Coordinates of C-alpha atoms (C1' of nucleotides) in Angstrom, one line a residue:
Chain J
M915 CA 0.0 0.0 0.0
P916 CA 1.2 3.5 -0.8
D917 CA 1.5 5.9 2.1
F918 CA -2.1 6.8 2.9
S919 CA -1.1 8.8 5.9
S920 CA -0.6 11.6 3.5
K921 CA -3.3 13.1 1.3
P922 CA -4.7 11.2 -1.7
R923 CA -2.9 12.0 -4.9
V924 CA -4.6 11.4 -8.2
R925 CA -3.9 12.4 -11.8
F926 CA -5.4 12.9 -15.2
A927 CA -3.0 11.8 -17.9
P928 CA -4.2 12.5 -21.4
S929 CA -2.2 11.9 -24.4
P930 CA -2.3 14.9 -26.7
T931 CA -3.0 13.0 -29.9
G932 CA -6.5 14.6 -30.2
Y933 CA -8.7 17.0 -28.4
L934 CA -10.2 16.4 -25.0
H935 CA -12.9 13.9 -25.8
V936 CA -15.9 13.3 -23.6
G937 CA -14.5 10.1 -22.1
G938 CA -11.3 11.8 -21.1
A939 CA -13.2 14.7 -19.8
R940 CA -15.2 12.4 -17.5
T941 CA -12.2 10.6 -16.1
A942 CA -10.6 14.0 -15.5
L943 CA -13.8 15.1 -13.8
F944 CA -13.9 12.0 -11.6
N945 CA -10.3 12.4 -10.6
W946 CA -10.8 16.1 -9.8
L947 CA -14.0 15.4 -7.8
F948 CA -12.2 12.7 -5.9
A949 CA -9.3 15.0 -5.1
R950 CA -11.5 17.8 -4.1
H951 CA -13.7 15.6 -2.0
T952 CA -10.9 14.1 -0.1
G953 CA -8.8 17.2 0.1
G954 CA -6.2 15.5 -2.0
V955 CA -4.0 16.6 -4.9
F956 CA -4.9 16.6 -8.5
I957 CA -2.0 16.3 -10.9
L958 CA -2.0 16.9 -14.7
R959 CA 0.4 14.9 -16.7
I960 CA 0.7 15.0 -20.5
E961 CA 1.6 11.6 -22.0
D962 CA 3.3 12.7 -25.1
T963 CA 5.7 9.9 -25.8
D964 CA 4.1 9.2 -29.1
F965 CA 5.9 12.0 -30.8
E966 CA 4.4 11.5 -34.3
R967 CA 0.9 11.9 -33.1
S968 CA 1.3 14.4 -30.3
S969 CA 1.2 18.2 -30.7
E970 CA 1.3 21.3 -28.7
E971 CA -2.0 22.4 -30.2
M972 CA -3.7 19.4 -28.8
V973 CA -2.2 20.1 -25.4
Q974 CA -3.7 23.6 -25.4
G975 CA -7.0 22.1 -26.5
I976 CA -7.0 19.7 -23.6
L977 CA -6.1 22.4 -21.1
D978 CA -8.9 24.7 -22.5
G979 CA -11.4 21.9 -22.3
M980 CA -10.5 21.2 -18.7
R981 CA -10.8 24.9 -17.8
W982 CA -14.1 25.1 -19.5
I983 CA -15.7 22.5 -17.4
G984 CA -14.1 24.1 -14.3
L985 CA -11.3 21.7 -13.6
D986 CA -8.1 23.1 -12.1
W987 CA -5.0 21.1 -11.2
D988 CA -2.6 21.4 -8.3
E989 CA 0.6 20.1 -9.9
G990 CA 1.8 20.0 -13.5
P991 CA 1.2 19.9 -16.3
F992 CA 4.2 17.5 -16.5
F993 CA 5.3 16.3 -19.9
Q994 CA 6.6 12.8 -20.3
S995 CA 8.6 13.9 -23.2
Q996 CA 10.8 15.8 -20.8
R997 CA 11.3 12.9 -18.4
L998 CA 12.9 10.4 -20.8
T999 CA 16.0 9.8 -18.6
Q1000 CA 13.8 8.7 -15.7
Y1001 CA 12.2 6.0 -17.8
Q1002 CA 15.5 4.9 -19.1
A1003 CA 16.8 4.7 -15.6
A1004 CA 13.8 2.6 -14.6
A1005 CA 14.3 0.3 -17.5
D1006 CA 17.9 0.0 -16.4
T1007 CA 17.1 -1.1 -12.9
L1008 CA 14.7 -3.7 -14.3
L1009 CA 17.4 -4.9 -16.6
K1010 CA 19.9 -5.2 -13.8
S1011 CA 17.5 -7.0 -11.5
G1012 CA 16.8 -9.5 -14.2
H1013 CA 13.1 -8.4 -14.7
A1014 CA 13.8 -7.2 -18.2
Y1015 CA 16.0 -8.1 -21.1
R1016 CA 17.2 -6.8 -24.5
C1017 CA 15.4 -7.9 -27.6
F1018 CA 17.1 -7.6 -30.9
C1019 CA 14.2 -8.8 -33.1
T1020 CA 13.4 -6.3 -35.9
K1021 CA 10.0 -5.1 -36.6
E1022 CA 10.0 -7.2 -39.8
Q1023 CA 10.9 -10.3 -37.8
L1024 CA 8.2 -9.7 -35.3
E1025 CA 5.6 -9.2 -38.0
E1026 CA 6.7 -12.4 -39.6
K1027 CA 6.5 -14.3 -36.3
R1028 CA 3.0 -12.8 -35.7
R1029 CA 1.9 -13.9 -39.1
Q1030 CA 3.1 -17.4 -38.6
A1031 CA 1.5 -17.6 -35.2
E1032 CA -1.8 -16.5 -36.6
S1033 CA -1.7 -18.8 -39.6
S1034 CA -1.1 -21.8 -37.2
S1035 CA -3.8 -20.4 -35.0
R1036 CA -1.4 -19.8 -32.2
P1037 CA -1.9 -16.6 -30.0
P1038 CA 0.2 -13.9 -31.7
M1039 CA 2.5 -13.3 -28.7
Y1040 CA 6.1 -12.6 -28.8
D1041 CA 8.0 -15.9 -28.6
R1042 CA 10.5 -14.7 -26.1
S1043 CA 13.4 -15.8 -28.2
C1044 CA 15.7 -13.0 -27.0
R1045 CA 15.0 -13.8 -23.4
S1046 CA 17.6 -16.6 -23.5
I1047 CA 20.4 -14.5 -24.8
D1048 CA 23.1 -14.1 -22.1
P1049 CA 22.7 -10.6 -20.6
A1050 CA 26.4 -9.9 -20.8
R1051 CA 26.4 -10.9 -24.5
A1052 CA 23.3 -8.8 -25.1
A1053 CA 24.9 -5.8 -23.5
E1054 CA 27.9 -6.2 -25.8
R1055 CA 25.7 -6.4 -28.8
Q1056 CA 23.9 -3.2 -27.8
Q1057 CA 27.3 -1.6 -27.1
A1058 CA 28.4 -2.5 -30.6
G1059 CA 25.5 -0.5 -31.9
E1060 CA 22.9 -3.2 -32.6
P1061 CA 19.4 -1.7 -32.1
C1062 CA 17.3 -3.3 -29.5
V1063 CA 14.3 -2.8 -27.3
I1064 CA 13.9 -3.6 -23.6
R1065 CA 11.2 -6.1 -22.8
F1066 CA 9.7 -7.1 -19.5
A1067 CA 10.2 -10.7 -18.5
V1068 CA 6.7 -11.8 -17.6
P1069 CA 6.8 -14.6 -15.0
Q1070 CA 5.9 -17.9 -16.5
G1071 CA 2.9 -19.6 -14.9
G1072 CA 0.9 -18.2 -12.0
S1073 CA -1.4 -15.3 -12.2
T1074 CA -1.5 -11.6 -11.4
A1075 CA -4.4 -10.0 -9.5
F1076 CA -5.4 -6.7 -8.1
D1077 CA -8.5 -5.3 -6.3
D1078 CA -10.2 -2.7 -8.4
A1079 CA -12.3 -0.1 -6.5
V1080 CA -15.0 -0.4 -9.1
F1081 CA -14.7 -3.9 -10.5
G1082 CA -13.6 -5.8 -7.5
R1083 CA -10.9 -8.4 -7.7
V1084 CA -9.5 -8.9 -11.2
E1085 CA -7.2 -11.8 -12.0
F1086 CA -5.2 -12.6 -15.1
S1087 CA -3.2 -15.7 -15.9
N1088 CA 0.4 -14.7 -16.5
D1089 CA 0.5 -16.9 -19.6
E1090 CA -1.9 -14.5 -21.3
L1091 CA 0.6 -11.7 -21.0
E1092 CA 3.4 -11.3 -23.5
D1093 CA 6.8 -9.9 -22.8
F1094 CA 5.8 -6.4 -23.5
V1095 CA 8.2 -3.7 -24.6
L1096 CA 9.3 -1.2 -22.0
L1097 CA 11.7 0.9 -23.9
R1098 CA 11.7 1.3 -27.7
S1099 CA 14.8 1.1 -29.7
G1100 CA 15.0 4.9 -29.8
G1101 CA 15.2 5.0 -26.0
V1102 CA 11.6 6.2 -25.8
P1103 CA 9.5 4.4 -23.2
T1104 CA 6.3 2.6 -23.9
Y1105 CA 3.1 3.5 -22.1
H1106 CA 3.4 0.9 -19.4
L1107 CA 6.9 1.9 -18.4
S1108 CA 6.2 5.6 -18.4
V1109 CA 2.9 5.4 -16.5
V1110 CA 4.3 3.2 -13.8
T1111 CA 7.4 5.2 -13.3
D1112 CA 5.5 8.4 -13.2
D1113 CA 2.7 7.2 -11.0
L1114 CA 5.3 5.9 -8.6
E1115 CA 7.4 9.0 -8.7
M1116 CA 4.4 11.3 -8.4
R1117 CA 3.4 9.2 -5.4
L1118 CA -0.1 8.6 -6.7
T1119 CA -2.4 6.8 -4.3
H1120 CA -5.3 6.2 -6.6
I1121 CA -5.4 5.5 -10.3
I1122 CA -8.8 6.5 -11.7
R1123 CA -8.9 5.9 -15.4
G1124 CA -10.9 4.4 -18.2
A1125 CA -11.9 0.8 -18.2
D1126 CA -10.1 0.3 -21.5
H1127 CA -7.0 0.0 -19.2
L1128 CA -8.4 -2.8 -17.1
S1129 CA -6.8 -5.5 -19.2
N1130 CA -3.5 -3.6 -19.2
T1131 CA -3.4 -3.3 -15.5
P1132 CA -1.8 -6.7 -14.7
K1133 CA 1.2 -5.7 -16.7
Q1134 CA 1.6 -2.6 -14.6
V1135 CA 1.0 -4.6 -11.5
L1136 CA 3.9 -6.8 -12.5
L1137 CA 6.0 -3.7 -12.9
Y1138 CA 5.2 -2.5 -9.4
N1139 CA 6.1 -5.9 -8.1
A1140 CA 9.4 -6.0 -10.0
L1141 CA 10.3 -2.6 -8.8
G1142 CA 9.4 -3.7 -5.3
R1143 CA 6.9 -1.0 -4.8
P1144 CA 3.4 -1.1 -3.3
L1145 CA 0.3 -0.9 -5.5
P1146 CA -1.9 2.1 -5.7
I1147 CA -5.6 1.7 -5.6
F1148 CA -7.0 1.2 -9.1
A1149 CA -10.5 2.4 -10.0
H1150 CA -11.5 1.8 -13.6
V1151 CA -14.4 3.8 -14.9
P1152 CA -16.7 2.3 -17.6
L1153 CA -16.5 3.7 -21.1
I1154 CA -18.9 6.1 -22.8
L1155 CA -20.6 4.8 -25.9
G1156 CA -22.4 6.3 -28.8
P1157 CA -26.2 5.8 -29.4
D1158 CA -25.4 2.6 -31.3
K1159 CA -23.5 1.3 -28.3
S1160 CA -20.2 1.3 -30.1
R1161 CA -17.4 3.3 -28.7
L1162 CA -18.0 7.0 -29.1
S1163 CA -16.2 8.3 -32.2
K1164 CA -16.3 11.0 -34.7
R1165 CA -19.0 9.4 -36.7
H1166 CA -21.3 9.9 -33.8
G1167 CA -20.9 13.6 -34.3
A1168 CA -19.4 15.8 -31.6
T1169 CA -17.0 14.0 -29.4
S1170 CA -14.7 16.6 -28.1
V1171 CA -15.7 18.9 -25.3
T1172 CA -14.9 22.0 -27.3
A1173 CA -17.5 20.8 -29.8
Y1174 CA -20.2 21.0 -27.1
R1175 CA -19.0 24.4 -26.1
E1176 CA -19.5 25.5 -29.7
L1177 CA -22.9 23.8 -29.8
G1178 CA -24.1 26.3 -27.2
I1179 CA -23.9 24.1 -24.1
V1180 CA -23.2 25.8 -20.8
P1181 CA -20.3 24.4 -18.8
E1182 CA -22.3 23.6 -15.7
A1183 CA -24.7 21.6 -17.8
F1184 CA -21.9 19.6 -19.4
R1185 CA -20.2 18.9 -16.2
N1186 CA -23.4 17.9 -14.4
F1187 CA -24.3 15.6 -17.3
L1188 CA -20.9 14.0 -17.4
A1189 CA -20.8 13.4 -13.7
L1190 CA -24.0 11.4 -13.8
L1191 CA -22.8 9.3 -16.7
G1192 CA -21.7 6.2 -14.9
W1193 CA -21.9 7.6 -11.4
T1194 CA -24.7 8.2 -8.9
P1195 CA -24.5 9.8 -5.5
R1196 CA -24.7 7.1 -2.9
G1197 CA -26.2 7.2 0.5
A1198 CA -29.1 9.5 -0.3
A1199 CA -31.7 6.8 0.4
R1200 CA -34.7 7.5 -1.7
Q1201 CA -38.2 6.3 -1.0
P1202 CA -40.0 4.6 -4.0
G1203 CA -41.9 7.2 -5.9
E1204 CA -39.7 10.0 -4.6
P1205 CA -37.9 12.0 -7.4
E1206 CA -34.2 11.7 -7.7
R1207 CA -32.1 14.8 -7.6
E1208 CA -30.1 15.3 -10.8
I1209 CA -29.1 18.9 -10.8
F1210 CA -25.8 19.5 -8.9
D1211 CA -23.4 22.3 -9.0
S1212 CA -19.7 21.9 -8.7
Q1213 CA -19.6 22.0 -4.9
E1214 CA -22.5 19.6 -4.5
L1215 CA -20.7 17.1 -6.8
I1216 CA -17.6 17.4 -4.7
D1217 CA -19.4 16.8 -1.5
L1218 CA -21.3 13.8 -2.8
F1219 CA -18.5 12.1 -4.9
S1220 CA -17.2 8.7 -4.0
L1221 CA -15.7 5.8 -5.9
D1222 CA -18.4 3.3 -4.8
G1223 CA -21.0 5.2 -6.7
I1224 CA -19.3 4.4 -10.0
A1225 CA -21.2 1.9 -12.3
R1226 CA -19.6 -1.1 -13.9
S1227 CA -21.4 -1.0 -17.2
N1228 CA -20.7 1.2 -20.1
A1229 CA -23.0 4.2 -20.6
V1230 CA -24.5 5.7 -23.8
F1231 CA -24.1 9.4 -24.3
D1232 CA -27.6 10.8 -24.6
V1233 CA -27.7 14.1 -26.3
D1234 CA -31.3 14.8 -25.3
K1235 CA -30.5 14.5 -21.7
L1236 CA -27.6 16.8 -22.1
A1237 CA -30.0 19.3 -23.8
W1238 CA -32.2 19.1 -20.7
F1239 CA -29.3 19.8 -18.4
N1240 CA -28.5 22.7 -20.6
L1241 CA -31.9 24.3 -20.3
E1242 CA -32.0 23.7 -16.6
W1243 CA -28.7 25.4 -16.1
I1244 CA -29.3 28.3 -18.4
R1245 CA -32.3 29.2 -16.3
R1246 CA -30.3 28.8 -13.1
Y1247 CA -27.6 31.2 -14.2
T1248 CA -27.8 34.8 -13.2
P1249 CA -27.9 37.2 -16.2
E1250 CA -24.5 38.4 -15.2
K1251 CA -23.0 35.0 -15.4
L1252 CA -24.8 34.2 -18.6
L1253 CA -23.8 37.3 -20.4
P1254 CA -20.2 36.3 -21.4
F1255 CA -21.5 33.1 -22.9
I1256 CA -24.1 34.9 -24.8
Q1257 CA -21.6 37.5 -26.0
E1258 CA -19.5 34.7 -27.3
E1259 CA -22.4 33.5 -29.4
W1260 CA -23.1 37.0 -30.6
S1261 CA -19.6 37.6 -31.8
K1262 CA -19.5 34.2 -33.5
A1263 CA -22.7 35.2 -35.3
G1264 CA -21.5 38.7 -36.1
F1265 CA -24.4 40.2 -34.1
H1266 CA -24.2 43.4 -32.2
P1267 CA -26.8 44.3 -29.6
D1268 CA -27.7 48.0 -29.5
G1269 CA -29.2 48.4 -26.1
D1270 CA -27.4 49.4 -22.9
M1271 CA -26.4 47.0 -20.2
Q1272 CA -29.5 47.5 -18.2
E1273 CA -31.7 46.6 -21.2
I1274 CA -29.6 43.6 -22.1
Y1275 CA -29.8 42.2 -18.7
A1276 CA -33.5 42.7 -18.6
A1277 CA -33.9 40.9 -21.9
I1278 CA -31.8 38.0 -20.8
A1279 CA -33.8 37.7 -17.6
L1280 CA -37.0 37.6 -19.6
L1281 CA -35.7 35.1 -22.1
Q1282 CA -33.8 32.7 -19.8
P1283 CA -36.8 30.6 -18.9
R1284 CA -37.4 29.7 -22.5
A1285 CA -33.9 29.3 -23.7
R1286 CA -32.7 25.8 -24.4
N1287 CA -29.4 26.7 -25.8
L1288 CA -27.0 29.6 -25.9
K1289 CA -27.5 29.8 -29.6
D1290 CA -31.0 31.0 -29.1
F1291 CA -29.7 34.3 -28.0
A1292 CA -27.9 34.9 -31.3
G1293 CA -30.8 33.4 -33.3
A1294 CA -34.4 33.5 -32.5
F1295 CA -33.9 36.1 -29.7
R1296 CA -32.3 38.8 -31.8
A1297 CA -35.3 41.1 -31.8
Y1298 CA -34.9 41.6 -28.1
F1299 CA -31.4 43.0 -28.4
S1300 CA -31.5 45.0 -31.7
D1301 CA -33.6 46.1 -34.5
Q1302 CA -31.6 43.9 -36.8
Y1303 CA -33.8 40.8 -36.8
E1304 CA -35.7 38.8 -39.3
Y1305 CA -39.3 37.5 -39.5
D1306 CA -39.6 33.8 -39.3
S1307 CA -41.5 32.8 -42.4
A1308 CA -43.4 30.1 -40.7
A1309 CA -44.5 32.5 -38.0
V1310 CA -45.6 35.0 -40.5
A1311 CA -47.5 32.4 -42.5
K1312 CA -49.2 31.3 -39.4
Y1313 CA -50.2 34.6 -37.7
L1314 CA -49.8 37.4 -40.3
K1315 CA -51.1 35.8 -43.4
D1316 CA -54.3 38.0 -43.2
A1317 CA -53.8 41.5 -44.5
V1318 CA -56.6 42.7 -42.3
V1319 CA -54.7 41.6 -39.2
R1320 CA -51.6 43.3 -40.4
S1321 CA -53.3 46.6 -40.9
L1322 CA -55.2 46.2 -37.6
L1323 CA -51.8 45.9 -36.0
T1324 CA -50.6 49.1 -37.5
E1325 CA -53.8 50.8 -36.4
L1326 CA -53.2 49.4 -33.0
G1327 CA -49.8 50.9 -33.0
R1328 CA -51.4 54.3 -33.6
R1329 CA -53.7 53.8 -30.6
Y1330 CA -50.7 53.0 -28.5
A1331 CA -49.1 56.2 -29.7
E1332 CA -52.1 58.2 -28.6
Q1333 CA -52.0 56.7 -25.1
S1334 CA -49.5 58.1 -22.7
A1335 CA -49.4 55.3 -20.2
W1336 CA -46.9 52.5 -20.8
S1337 CA -47.1 49.4 -18.7
E1338 CA -47.9 45.8 -19.0
A1339 CA -51.4 46.3 -17.7
S1340 CA -52.3 49.3 -19.7
S1341 CA -50.9 47.7 -22.9
E1342 CA -53.0 44.7 -22.3
S1343 CA -56.3 46.5 -21.6
L1344 CA -55.8 48.8 -24.6
L1345 CA -55.3 45.8 -26.9
R1346 CA -58.2 43.9 -25.5
A1347 CA -60.5 46.9 -25.8
F1348 CA -59.3 47.5 -29.3
A1349 CA -60.0 43.9 -30.3
E1350 CA -63.5 44.1 -28.9
E1351 CA -64.1 47.3 -30.8
K1352 CA -63.0 45.7 -34.0
G1353 CA -64.8 42.5 -33.4
V1354 CA -61.8 40.2 -33.5
K1355 CA -60.5 37.9 -30.9
A1356 CA -57.8 39.3 -28.8
G1357 CA -55.7 36.2 -29.4
V1358 CA -55.5 37.0 -33.1
L1359 CA -54.0 40.4 -32.4
I1360 CA -51.8 39.1 -29.6
N1361 CA -50.3 36.4 -31.8
G1362 CA -49.9 38.7 -34.7
A1363 CA -48.3 41.4 -32.6
R1364 CA -45.9 38.8 -31.2
V1365 CA -44.6 38.0 -34.7
A1366 CA -44.5 41.7 -35.6
L1367 CA -42.5 42.6 -32.5
T1368 CA -40.2 39.6 -32.2
G1369 CA -40.2 38.0 -35.6
Q1370 CA -41.1 34.7 -33.9
A1371 CA -44.2 32.7 -33.2
V1372 CA -42.7 31.8 -29.8
A1373 CA -41.9 34.4 -27.2
P1374 CA -42.6 35.3 -23.6
S1375 CA -45.9 36.9 -22.7
L1376 CA -46.6 39.6 -25.3
F1377 CA -47.2 42.4 -22.8
A1378 CA -44.0 41.6 -20.9
V1379 CA -42.2 41.8 -24.3
M1380 CA -43.7 45.2 -24.9
A1381 CA -42.7 46.5 -21.6
L1382 CA -39.2 45.2 -22.2
L1383 CA -38.8 46.6 -25.8
G1384 CA -40.1 50.0 -24.7
R1385 CA -42.7 52.3 -26.3
K1386 CA -40.5 53.6 -29.1
R1387 CA -39.6 50.2 -30.5
V1388 CA -43.1 48.8 -30.1
L1389 CA -44.6 51.7 -32.0
A1390 CA -42.0 51.4 -34.8
R1391 CA -42.5 47.7 -35.2
L1392 CA -46.3 47.9 -35.1
S1393 CA -46.3 50.6 -37.7
A1394 CA -44.2 48.4 -39.9
A1395 CA -46.6 45.5 -39.4
E1396 CA -48.7 46.2 -42.5
H1397 CA -45.7 45.8 -44.7
I1398 CA -44.4 42.6 -43.2
A1399 CA -45.8 40.1 -45.7
A1400 CA -44.4 42.2 -48.5
V1401 CA -41.0 42.3 -46.8
E1402 CA -41.2 38.6 -46.2
S1403 CA -42.0 37.8 -49.7
M1404 CA -39.2 39.8 -51.1
P1405 CA -36.2 37.6 -52.1
Chain E
rG1110 C1' -8.9 -16.4 -32.5
rG1111 C1' -7.4 -15.8 -27.1
rC1112 C1' -8.2 -13.3 -22.5
rG1113 C1' -11.1 -9.9 -19.7
rU1114 C1' -15.4 -7.0 -18.3
rC1115 C1' -20.4 -5.9 -18.4
rA1116 C1' -25.9 -7.0 -19.2
rU1117 C1' -32.7 -3.6 -15.5
rG1118 C1' -38.2 0.3 -20.4
rG1119 C1' -35.5 4.0 -26.3
rU1120 C1' -31.4 6.5 -22.8
rG1121 C1' -29.1 7.5 -17.8
rU1122 C1' -29.7 5.3 -13.2
rA1123 C1' -32.5 3.0 -8.4
rA1124 C1' -34.3 -1.1 -5.9
rU1125 C1' -32.9 -1.4 2.4
rU1126 C1' -28.1 -5.9 -1.1
rG1127 C1' -33.0 -12.9 -1.7
rG1128 C1' -39.2 -10.8 -0.1
rU1129 C1' -41.8 -3.8 -3.5
rU1130 C1' -47.8 -3.5 -8.1
rA1131 C1' -39.4 -3.2 -10.3
rA1132 C1' -38.7 3.3 -8.7
rC1133 C1' -36.8 8.1 -10.6
rA1134 C1' -35.0 11.3 -14.5
rC1135 C1' -34.5 12.3 -19.9
rG1136 C1' -37.3 11.3 -24.2
rC1137 C1' -42.4 10.2 -26.1
rC1138 C1' -48.1 10.8 -25.8
rG1139 C1' -52.5 13.2 -23.7
rC1140 C1' -54.8 16.8 -20.4
rC1141 C1' -54.6 21.4 -17.5
rC1142 C1' -52.7 26.5 -17.4
rU1143 C1' -52.8 30.1 -21.6
rC1144 C1' -51.7 35.3 -26.0
rU1145 C1' -47.6 31.4 -28.6
rC1146 C1' -43.8 28.3 -27.0
rA1147 C1' -41.1 26.5 -23.1
rA1148 C1' -41.4 25.8 -18.0
rG1149 C1' -44.9 24.0 -14.3
rG1150 C1' -49.1 20.7 -12.7
rC1151 C1' -51.7 16.1 -13.6
rG1152 C1' -52.0 11.5 -16.2
rG1153 C1' -50.4 7.7 -19.8
rA1154 C1' -47.6 4.2 -22.9
rG1155 C1' -43.1 1.7 -22.4
rA1156 C1' -38.9 -3.3 -18.8
rG1157 C1' -41.0 -8.4 -15.5
rU1158 C1' -34.7 -7.3 -15.0
rU1159 C1' -30.5 -10.7 -22.3
rC1160 C1' -31.7 -16.1 -22.7
rG1161 C1' -31.5 -21.2 -20.5
rG1162 C1' -30.7 -24.0 -16.4
rG1163 C1' -29.9 -24.5 -11.1
rU1164 C1' -29.9 -23.2 -5.4
rU1165 C1' -34.2 -21.5 -2.4
rC1166 C1' -40.6 -21.3 0.4
rG1167 C1' -39.1 -17.0 -2.7
rA1168 C1' -34.6 -14.5 -7.1
rU1169 C1' -33.0 -8.1 -10.6
rC1170 C1' -29.8 -9.7 -6.5
rC1171 C1' -26.3 -16.2 -5.4
rC1172 C1' -24.2 -20.5 -8.9
rC1173 C1' -23.4 -22.7 -13.9
rG1174 C1' -23.9 -22.3 -19.2
rA1175 C1' -25.2 -19.7 -23.6
rU1176 C1' -25.7 -15.1 -26.3
rG1177 C1' -24.6 -10.2 -27.1
rA1178 C1' -21.9 -5.7 -26.5
rC1179 C1' -17.5 -3.5 -25.2
rG1180 C1' -12.3 -3.7 -23.9
rC1181 C1' -7.3 -5.7 -24.3
rU1182 C1' -4.3 -8.7 -27.3
rA1183 C1' 1.6 -2.8 -31.1
rC1184 C1' 8.7 -0.5 -30.7
rC1185 C1' -0.3 3.7 -29.6
rA1186 C1' -1.8 5.5 -25.3

RNA sequence: GGCGUCAUGGUGUAAUUGGUUAACACGCCGCCCUCUCAAGGCGGAGAGUUCGGGUUCGAUCCCCGAUGACGCUACCA
């Protein structure tokens, strides 16, 4: 056992071969929640030993993604590419202790061996031929410049087991494990070597990572044993799947967290959704029929998080549920907190509001309860922030098709102009009286006015909208009402 | 192919860990509210817990087998 008298230490160790994807974001989140819950340390480590596929741009993308969902780290980021000598040293001690050996087989030879093994329906494992080379002789060959890799000498027979905090006891027969490569011929470590050396050196107490590593863990356990070091606690988190239950990938659409940011999702919603994917708060005993709580802010998640609430089966990423979390969170934000996100959408859409801050906040507050997505503010909600808006053709077709209604609206505008009072109540009573006078249903004028004022068939209560827009705008937009169909029909 | 893991409505999860009409949320449908649409309220459809055996008075829960999905099986991580 590692030294548990000190604080728990966990890490997120992405490899910068792509953007931060939702699966990675969730393991990062779980590690972070665990660290914050236990008062431990959250370390960020970049596993960039695959030089061909790693890039600085991806590193930045990952950091941005983490910041977006509100994850901060206490140590790092450390880069494995800058720690090569440590891994070489580790390989060296393994070599010296007889737990590893030099292998001179070329890639071509290995491929050939694999081919032969497969054709004779033997498992395609390395045949360990270099294991029998005398170590002194092998060292001489390497000295002489012959390229070689360092392989781990997996014990023959027996089995390797560990206790996973999520999956329970997991046991693998050693004969299933091949003598895996620790150090490549270029002196660059392989995943197993670098993770174990780093996890050891960074004094990690818990390894919380994707379940895709479950089958790799025995190899790492073997390394801990060979190094004579205690095992950390492993906790493997089930994977996130696409709607067709295959592993989430590009063809399922958005898979990086930045993609969801661009889709108009608010970070709290994404974090909340992710946290509940494969994890449920424990201990909160619920009576049958009693609703389950699902909306949690960051602090609540931290308070509730524990490893034993993690599920064992893979979860499907449900975009509809995410959309629901999004609308729930958008209405929970204060207008002040929401504004920067909205501004981001506005600038992406090249839209410029023309009201002052006071008016903008008032409009946001009015619109929040009906927003499902940040994009709404730069789309359907434009009329609340500027005179630069368009009429939705379906809305016009539905409520302003009748020229009589359109001219009535313009006439209504004149009535409003004659009236000095300007409030929700007075606007409503004037409209209703006007409708009665003209012998039309108030609803017809209300619906028509809504389209004239907002361009949309869907909006908050009409009179609240009027109060928000202000007398001047309402009069202008109503007076333009009689021309709307003409405007609409223009190309 | 070998090895491993998992399996509750369409989706995410519950079920005091062998005893409930199998619960909640999202989604879907209907009604109410109403100036529209959301939200909200009310109600509904949807699983008998992958299948087959066993243990037991009794299995979602324990055991065995099958199936399926996923993962690992690289000088990727």
